[in-house]
Amino acid sequence: MKTKPYKQDTSPLGYAVGVTLDRFIKSNQADFPYATGELSQLLRDIAFASKIVSREISRAGLSQVTGAFGQTNVQGEEQQKMDVIANIRFTRALTKGGEVCAVVSEEDDEVIDLQNKTGKYVVAIDPLDGSSNIDVNVSIGTIFSIYRRVTPVGSPIRQEDVLQKGSEQVAAGYVLYGSSTMLVFTTGKGVNAFTYERSLGEFFLSHQDILAPAVGNIVTINDGLTPEADPRIIDFLSSCKLKGCTSRYIGSLVADFHRNLLKGGIYLYPATTTNPHGKIRLAYEANALAFLAEQAGAKATDGKQRILDITPLSLHQRTPIFIGSVELVDELFACLNGQRFS
Ligand code: AFP
């Protein structure tokens, strides 16, 4: 039989649609820590749940899922209906996938034991970050961190499995439900972003090997906090203004972080007299973003040390956070400590 080698059609009729998340995972499998395929499956599970959450968010105003759920979470914050929906979706996807033994979620005061006897991974997740922004149609997100459990597979979950330093993360990422839905993640080999193509139901690689600008001019802080913050932070903010920085604050950490990652800037959520440990949660907000930041060439500190070096003492621990472009984070660190952050 006569054959001919396949040649990709490069005419306008055969335009390329891009690299799907699945194909990316498959062709980069060797780069994944413990390249056994389980972590890949876990990322696919997260991507799948995020598609459902994205669908719910996009029609939130029409489907009675806006507004408060009527309960407060362990943080004492009022849960939104979408917080509850997202928590259900992600936890269910992680349970059914079978790779995860335990989940730490912003929405649950205790660790959820998924009863997966062969699950090697622990996931810390904020199912819907910035959820107070849902009702006003502002960008929100999901943040996740993935760890290997440290105790033997199949044994009961222990504290050391869930209270690991951020430096132990094997993968982390976020989904931003914004003007488009985007999944951004790292497995410790750089940061890649995938944009959701709703009509095809697929995430496609849209931003490869993201590098954060080393120098940035965006300063992101809830200005209402500054009277309660360390005066040295106020000095830093004044010096930023003097050198022409601009100010941007959405109030959804994922969206604020994402903008600064691409455009260059610093996000600050300091300790205040009202919140002496800051507001951002270490396990399922700060650690993931710090891992992504470092993988993209940016930095993250609590003002004293690397976020990734903090030893967690409790599940829902909070931390001050200063994260973003190297130059600005170094400058802030020097204001606080009189020396450069290395
Ligand atoms: P949740 O919506 O998950 O509780 O998180 C909200 C958040 O931690 C983060 O998304 C925002 O950047 C920050 O709080 C906003 O806080 P302020 O309202 O104090 O600025």
Coordinates of N, CA and C in Angstrom, one line a residue, residues 74-75 87 90-91 94 100-114 121-127 143-147 157-159 161-164 281-285 314-317:
V74 N -15.0 28.9 59.4 CA -14.1 28.8 60.6 C -13.4 30.2 60.8
Q75 N -13.3 31.0 59.7 CA -12.6 32.3 59.9 C -13.6 33.3 60.5
N87 N -16.7 24.6 47.1 CA -16.2 23.7 48.0 C -16.7 22.2 47.7
F90 N -15.0 21.0 44.2 CA -13.6 20.6 44.3 C -13.4 19.4 45.1
T91 N -14.1 19.4 46.3 CA -13.9 18.2 47.2 C -14.3 16.9 46.5
L94 N -11.8 15.8 43.8 CA -10.6 15.2 44.4 C -10.9 13.9 45.1
V100 N -6.0 11.8 46.1 CA -5.8 12.6 47.3 C -6.4 12.0 48.5
C101 N -5.6 12.0 49.6 CA -6.1 11.4 50.8 C -6.8 12.4 51.8
A102 N -6.4 13.7 51.7 CA -7.0 14.6 52.6 C -7.0 16.0 52.0
V103 N -8.0 16.8 52.4 CA -8.2 18.2 51.9 C -8.3 19.1 53.1
V104 N -7.5 20.2 53.0 CA -7.7 21.3 53.9 C -8.3 22.4 53.1
S105 N -9.5 22.8 53.6 CA -10.2 23.9 52.8 C -10.6 25.1 53.7
E106 N -10.6 26.2 53.1 CA -11.0 27.4 53.8 C -12.4 27.2 54.4
E107 N -13.2 26.5 53.7 CA -14.6 26.4 54.1 C -14.9 25.3 55.2
D108 N -13.9 24.5 55.6 CA -14.1 23.5 56.6 C -13.1 23.6 57.7
D109 N -13.6 23.6 59.0 CA -12.7 23.9 60.1 C -11.7 22.7 60.3
E110 N -12.2 21.5 59.9 CA -11.3 20.3 60.1 C -10.7 19.8 58.8
V111 N -9.7 19.0 58.9 CA -9.2 18.3 57.7 C -10.3 17.3 57.2
I112 N -10.5 17.3 55.9 CA -11.4 16.3 55.4 C -10.6 15.1 54.9
D113 N -11.0 13.9 55.6 CA -10.3 12.7 55.2 C -11.2 12.1 54.1
L114 N -10.6 12.0 52.9 CA -11.4 11.6 51.7 C -11.5 10.0 51.6
Y121 N -1.6 12.2 48.0 CA -1.5 13.6 48.1 C -2.4 14.3 49.1
V122 N -2.0 15.4 49.5 CA -2.8 16.3 50.4 C -3.0 17.6 49.6
V123 N -4.2 18.1 49.6 CA -4.5 19.4 48.9 C -5.0 20.4 49.9
A124 N -4.4 21.6 49.8 CA -5.0 22.7 50.6 C -5.6 23.7 49.6
I125 N -6.8 24.1 49.9 CA -7.6 24.8 48.8 C -8.4 25.9 49.4
D126 N -8.4 27.1 48.7 CA -9.4 28.1 48.9 C -10.4 28.0 47.7
P127 N -11.5 27.3 47.9 CA -12.3 27.0 46.7 C -12.8 28.2 45.9
I143 N -7.7 28.9 44.7 CA -6.2 28.7 44.9 C -6.0 27.3 45.5
F144 N -4.9 26.6 45.0 CA -4.6 25.3 45.5 C -3.2 25.0 45.7
S145 N -2.8 24.2 46.7 CA -1.5 23.7 47.0 C -1.5 22.2 47.0
I146 N -0.6 21.5 46.5 CA -0.5 20.1 46.5 C 0.8 19.6 47.2
Y147 N 0.6 18.7 48.2 CA 1.7 18.1 48.9 C 1.7 16.6 48.8
I157 N -4.6 9.8 58.5 CA -3.9 11.1 58.2 C -3.4 11.7 59.5
R158 N -2.2 12.2 59.5 CA -1.7 12.8 60.7 C -1.4 14.3 60.5
Q159 N -1.1 15.0 61.6 CA -0.9 16.4 61.5 C 0.3 16.8 60.6
D161 N 1.1 15.4 57.9 CA 0.7 15.4 56.5 C 0.2 16.7 56.0
V162 N -0.6 17.3 56.9 CA -1.3 18.6 56.5 C -0.6 19.9 56.9
L163 N 0.3 19.8 57.9 CA 1.0 21.0 58.3 C 2.4 21.0 57.7
Q164 N 2.6 21.1 56.5 CA 3.9 21.1 55.8 C 4.2 22.5 55.4
R281 N -4.4 33.6 54.5 CA -4.2 32.3 55.1 C -3.0 31.6 54.4
L282 N -2.1 31.1 55.3 CA -0.9 30.5 54.9 C -1.1 29.3 54.0
A283 N -1.9 28.3 54.5 CA -2.0 27.0 53.9 C -2.6 27.1 52.5
Y284 N -3.6 27.9 52.3 CA -4.3 27.8 51.0 C -4.4 29.1 50.3
E285 N -3.7 30.1 50.7 CA -3.6 31.3 49.9 C -2.1 31.6 49.7
S314 N -0.9 25.8 62.6 CA -2.3 25.4 62.7 C -2.9 25.5 61.2
L315 N -4.0 24.8 61.0 CA -4.6 24.7 59.7 C -4.9 26.0 59.0
H316 N -5.6 26.9 59.8 CA -6.1 28.1 59.2 C -5.3 29.3 59.6
Q317 N -4.0 29.1 59.9 CA -3.0 30.1 60.3 C -3.0 31.3 59.2

